[in-house]
């Protein structure tokens, strides 16, 4: 067969393939990419840098083609009517003439979302704050690899996950979706998630940039915060995540920062993100977060999502009128194309396949086992051993475990085993409480075949108390649902849940409480129960993971990435700042939103103010500075064994290494997260201490290990606003080592020039 016949045959097959594929959007998208990428272009040489390749494409592009890369195609809600969409939250179109593939985006905070709408299965991993409680950077890469693999399996090539907003406000309804209150921990863990995602040829993403720290009135709130505080906390988390991952995208947020919308805020987007951080990827707006054409373009917004209200014809006109230069337009296009090349969208287009369900289960369970935090274990009530009768109570523990809602929602396979409860907040019509079908009760019965385990739903407190009184041990499940679009009014659990715990504990002091929450929770009954385990939203194998922890098959190793305060009164803002009704978008009632639903969503809402005048004092830094006792401190978590710290030796100068010995002084193997904090010189005017390093250390009973943790200079610096740079304050530093932010038995001072 000669060349021309071969190419005709291939083209013929291709046409057939395309025709067949047009029936389902996904294949068409992938096929088009494959077809186009079959041709040779000046940018096809993969040995060229992403920047060179991007510039070569730009030279060939028309103005219209450039603009197609700078906006989405709307947000087809519900079942897919748009065959060019792969069913995710948004996409940019392919440009076959130039071999440019479509960018198919999907939310994927703790798994690929919107499965139900597309009839797809995705693995629900433990929620992000839960996984962050493992402090396990390698595990977070695995977390990202699974998400990237399943995005690719399902025909996507960009994630919209990667939330790393700091928990300034723990009642934030998306606290479950982020990585806690410390910038070093959150940034490091989130960065590793994106490393994992991008390893699967998926464009990584870090969001919501920036200071998007509450859901109430998120599209209208103006976050007032001083520059030093911003740079050393919220923005630092983004900087660390990007430094580690070189994620191809950053999503700017809905809110205003110091008076200017984040998606047209030149300080945030140009001075800090693209300037100081050297970010080379593209900035896309949150859905409906674009508010202008020329101002946003000048400020550094590269792409509007999901529609083209500002970056479609309006952008073309602004370029033709000379309000936006060709150079500025090309810069936006360059960043999008560069990220596409860097992630491998041209060279390694995906091939759809069914996700590997079994390996997803195993990964989800392993991460959940590392995420759960043992908060109390009096009289060694845990691990469960030698008990004959257990009363399991409440929390739908007979059918499943809770999951976080909103755009992060991974749809449970087979639907939620707990009938849908109505949503809350602005998305009430679109979201509902969803549970993952992995029953803690079933898992416990399988793990303890010789034990009689009863179940009471918990709505009949008397029945629950009676069951508890007849058992050796009672396990009460409590939960707090969180989702995008609304905040928790309080960290208190629902009164009926606290009443249930009180009643059961009164009926049987050998009571264990398991929490499934996305944020910290207050616990008025903490003194009255013997065991407390925070299980978070533990994912598709959360029931099994919990059974492994409760029976001691796995030693609990998780530590809190967020402080559990005693009450709302101890928070920097005891009362959550909620907006006037006029500051919330008027969403269409349930059913098909109007075509310009996203334009309506975010525009023209009157600003209301929040003042983050606690500044640098986020999380534990607040409670330390205010000398407030807490329920459970940042970095706290128990094991079934015990550990001893000794022989601290801090060596080096500005490049410091913290050396110490760690011993497992108990009877069983365990893993300790050893934590290192630094107190800066008073002249630095910093909160009492900050996390500067940690290590997860597995130890057999009686085993001792020598630990060395490097503390780079940039972990000891402060941001000097006048000099716009990081500076090391000369003076005496204290290095503190131990098992939590409030248990640091080893200290040594270090004098730095
Ligand atoms: C949502 C969220 C954002 C998400 C996007 C697409 O409003 O704020 O996190 O990625 O829209 O669903």
CSV table of N, CA, C and O in Angstrom, one decimal, residues 647-660 676 692 706-713 716 735 737 748 750 752:
chain,number,residue,atom,x,y,z
A,647,UNK,N,17.9,14.2,72.9
A,647,UNK,CA,19.2,14.5,72.2
A,647,UNK,C,19.0,15.5,71.1
A,647,UNK,O,19.5,15.3,70.0
A,648,UNK,N,18.4,16.6,71.3
A,648,UNK,CA,18.2,17.6,70.3
A,648,UNK,C,19.6,18.3,70.0
A,648,UNK,O,20.3,18.7,70.9
A,649,UNK,N,20.0,18.4,68.8
A,649,UNK,CA,21.2,19.1,68.4
A,649,UNK,C,20.8,19.9,67.1
A,649,UNK,O,20.5,19.3,66.1
A,650,UNK,N,20.9,21.2,67.2
A,650,UNK,CA,20.6,22.1,66.1
A,650,UNK,C,21.9,22.5,65.5
A,650,UNK,O,22.7,23.1,66.2
A,651,UNK,N,22.1,22.2,64.2
A,651,UNK,CA,23.4,22.5,63.6
A,651,UNK,C,23.2,23.5,62.5
A,651,UNK,O,22.1,23.7,62.0
A,652,UNK,N,24.3,24.1,62.0
A,652,UNK,CA,24.3,25.0,60.9
A,652,UNK,C,23.8,26.4,61.3
A,652,UNK,O,23.5,26.6,62.4
A,653,UNK,N,23.8,27.3,60.3
A,653,UNK,CA,23.4,28.7,60.6
A,653,UNK,C,22.0,29.0,59.9
A,653,UNK,O,21.0,28.4,60.3
A,654,UNK,N,22.1,29.7,58.8
A,654,UNK,CA,20.8,30.0,58.2
A,654,UNK,C,20.2,28.8,57.5
A,654,UNK,O,19.1,28.6,57.3
A,655,UNK,N,21.2,27.8,57.1
A,655,UNK,CA,20.7,26.6,56.6
A,655,UNK,C,20.8,25.6,57.8
A,655,UNK,O,21.9,25.0,58.0
A,656,UNK,N,19.7,25.5,58.5
A,656,UNK,CA,19.8,24.7,59.8
A,656,UNK,C,19.3,23.3,59.6
A,656,UNK,O,18.5,23.0,58.8
A,657,UNK,N,19.9,22.4,60.4
A,657,UNK,CA,19.4,21.0,60.5
A,657,UNK,C,19.1,20.7,61.9
A,657,UNK,O,19.9,21.0,62.8
A,658,UNK,N,17.9,20.2,62.1
A,658,UNK,CA,17.4,19.9,63.5
A,658,UNK,C,17.6,18.4,63.6
A,658,UNK,O,16.9,17.6,62.9
A,659,UNK,N,18.4,18.0,64.6
A,659,UNK,CA,18.7,16.5,64.8
A,659,UNK,C,18.2,16.1,66.2
A,659,UNK,O,18.4,16.9,67.2
A,660,UNK,N,17.6,15.0,66.3
A,660,UNK,CA,17.1,14.5,67.6
A,660,UNK,C,16.9,13.0,67.4
A,660,UNK,O,16.9,12.4,66.3
A,676,UNK,N,8.6,20.3,64.2
A,676,UNK,CA,9.6,21.2,64.6
A,676,UNK,C,9.0,22.6,64.4
A,676,UNK,O,8.4,22.9,63.4
A,692,UNK,N,8.1,24.8,61.2
A,692,UNK,CA,9.2,24.9,60.3
A,692,UNK,C,9.6,23.6,59.7
A,692,UNK,O,10.5,23.5,58.8
A,706,UNK,N,17.5,8.1,64.7
A,706,UNK,CA,18.1,9.4,64.7
A,706,UNK,C,17.4,10.2,63.6
A,706,UNK,O,17.3,9.7,62.4
A,707,UNK,N,16.8,11.3,63.9
A,707,UNK,CA,16.0,12.1,62.9
A,707,UNK,C,16.8,13.3,62.6
A,707,UNK,O,17.3,14.0,63.5
A,708,UNK,N,16.8,13.7,61.3
A,708,UNK,CA,17.4,15.0,60.9
A,708,UNK,C,16.4,15.7,60.0
A,708,UNK,O,16.0,15.2,59.0
A,709,UNK,N,16.0,16.9,60.4
A,709,UNK,CA,15.0,17.7,59.6
A,709,UNK,C,15.7,19.0,59.2
A,709,UNK,O,16.0,19.8,60.0
A,710,UNK,N,15.9,19.2,57.9
A,710,UNK,CA,16.4,20.5,57.4
A,710,UNK,C,15.4,21.6,57.6
A,710,UNK,O,14.2,21.4,57.3
A,711,UNK,N,15.9,22.8,58.0
A,711,UNK,CA,15.0,23.9,58.1
A,711,UNK,C,15.7,25.0,57.3
A,711,UNK,O,16.6,25.7,57.7
A,712,UNK,N,15.2,25.2,56.1
A,712,UNK,CA,15.8,26.1,55.2
A,712,UNK,C,15.6,27.6,55.7
A,712,UNK,O,14.6,27.8,56.4
A,713,UNK,N,16.4,28.4,55.2
A,713,UNK,CA,16.4,29.8,55.7
A,713,UNK,C,15.0,30.4,55.5
A,713,UNK,O,14.4,31.1,56.3
A,716,UNK,N,12.4,30.7,58.1
A,716,UNK,CA,12.7,31.5,59.3
A,716,UNK,C,12.5,33.0,59.0
A,716,UNK,O,12.7,33.8,59.9
A,735,UNK,N,14.4,26.7,68.7
A,735,UNK,CA,13.9,25.6,67.9
A,735,UNK,C,13.3,24.6,68.9
A,735,UNK,O,13.9,24.2,69.9
A,737,UNK,N,11.0,21.0,69.5
A,737,UNK,CA,10.6,19.7,68.8
A,737,UNK,C,9.7,18.9,69.7
A,737,UNK,O,9.9,18.9,71.0
A,748,UNK,N,16.1,24.3,71.8
A,748,UNK,CA,17.5,24.8,71.8
A,748,UNK,C,17.5,26.1,71.1
A,748,UNK,O,16.7,26.4,70.2
A,750,UNK,N,19.2,29.2,69.0
A,750,UNK,CA,20.1,29.4,67.8
A,750,UNK,C,20.3,30.9,67.6
A,750,UNK,O,19.3,31.6,67.5
A,752,UNK,N,21.2,33.7,65.1
A,752,UNK,CA,21.5,33.9,63.6
A,752,UNK,C,21.9,35.4,63.4
A,752,UNK,O,21.4,36.3,64.1
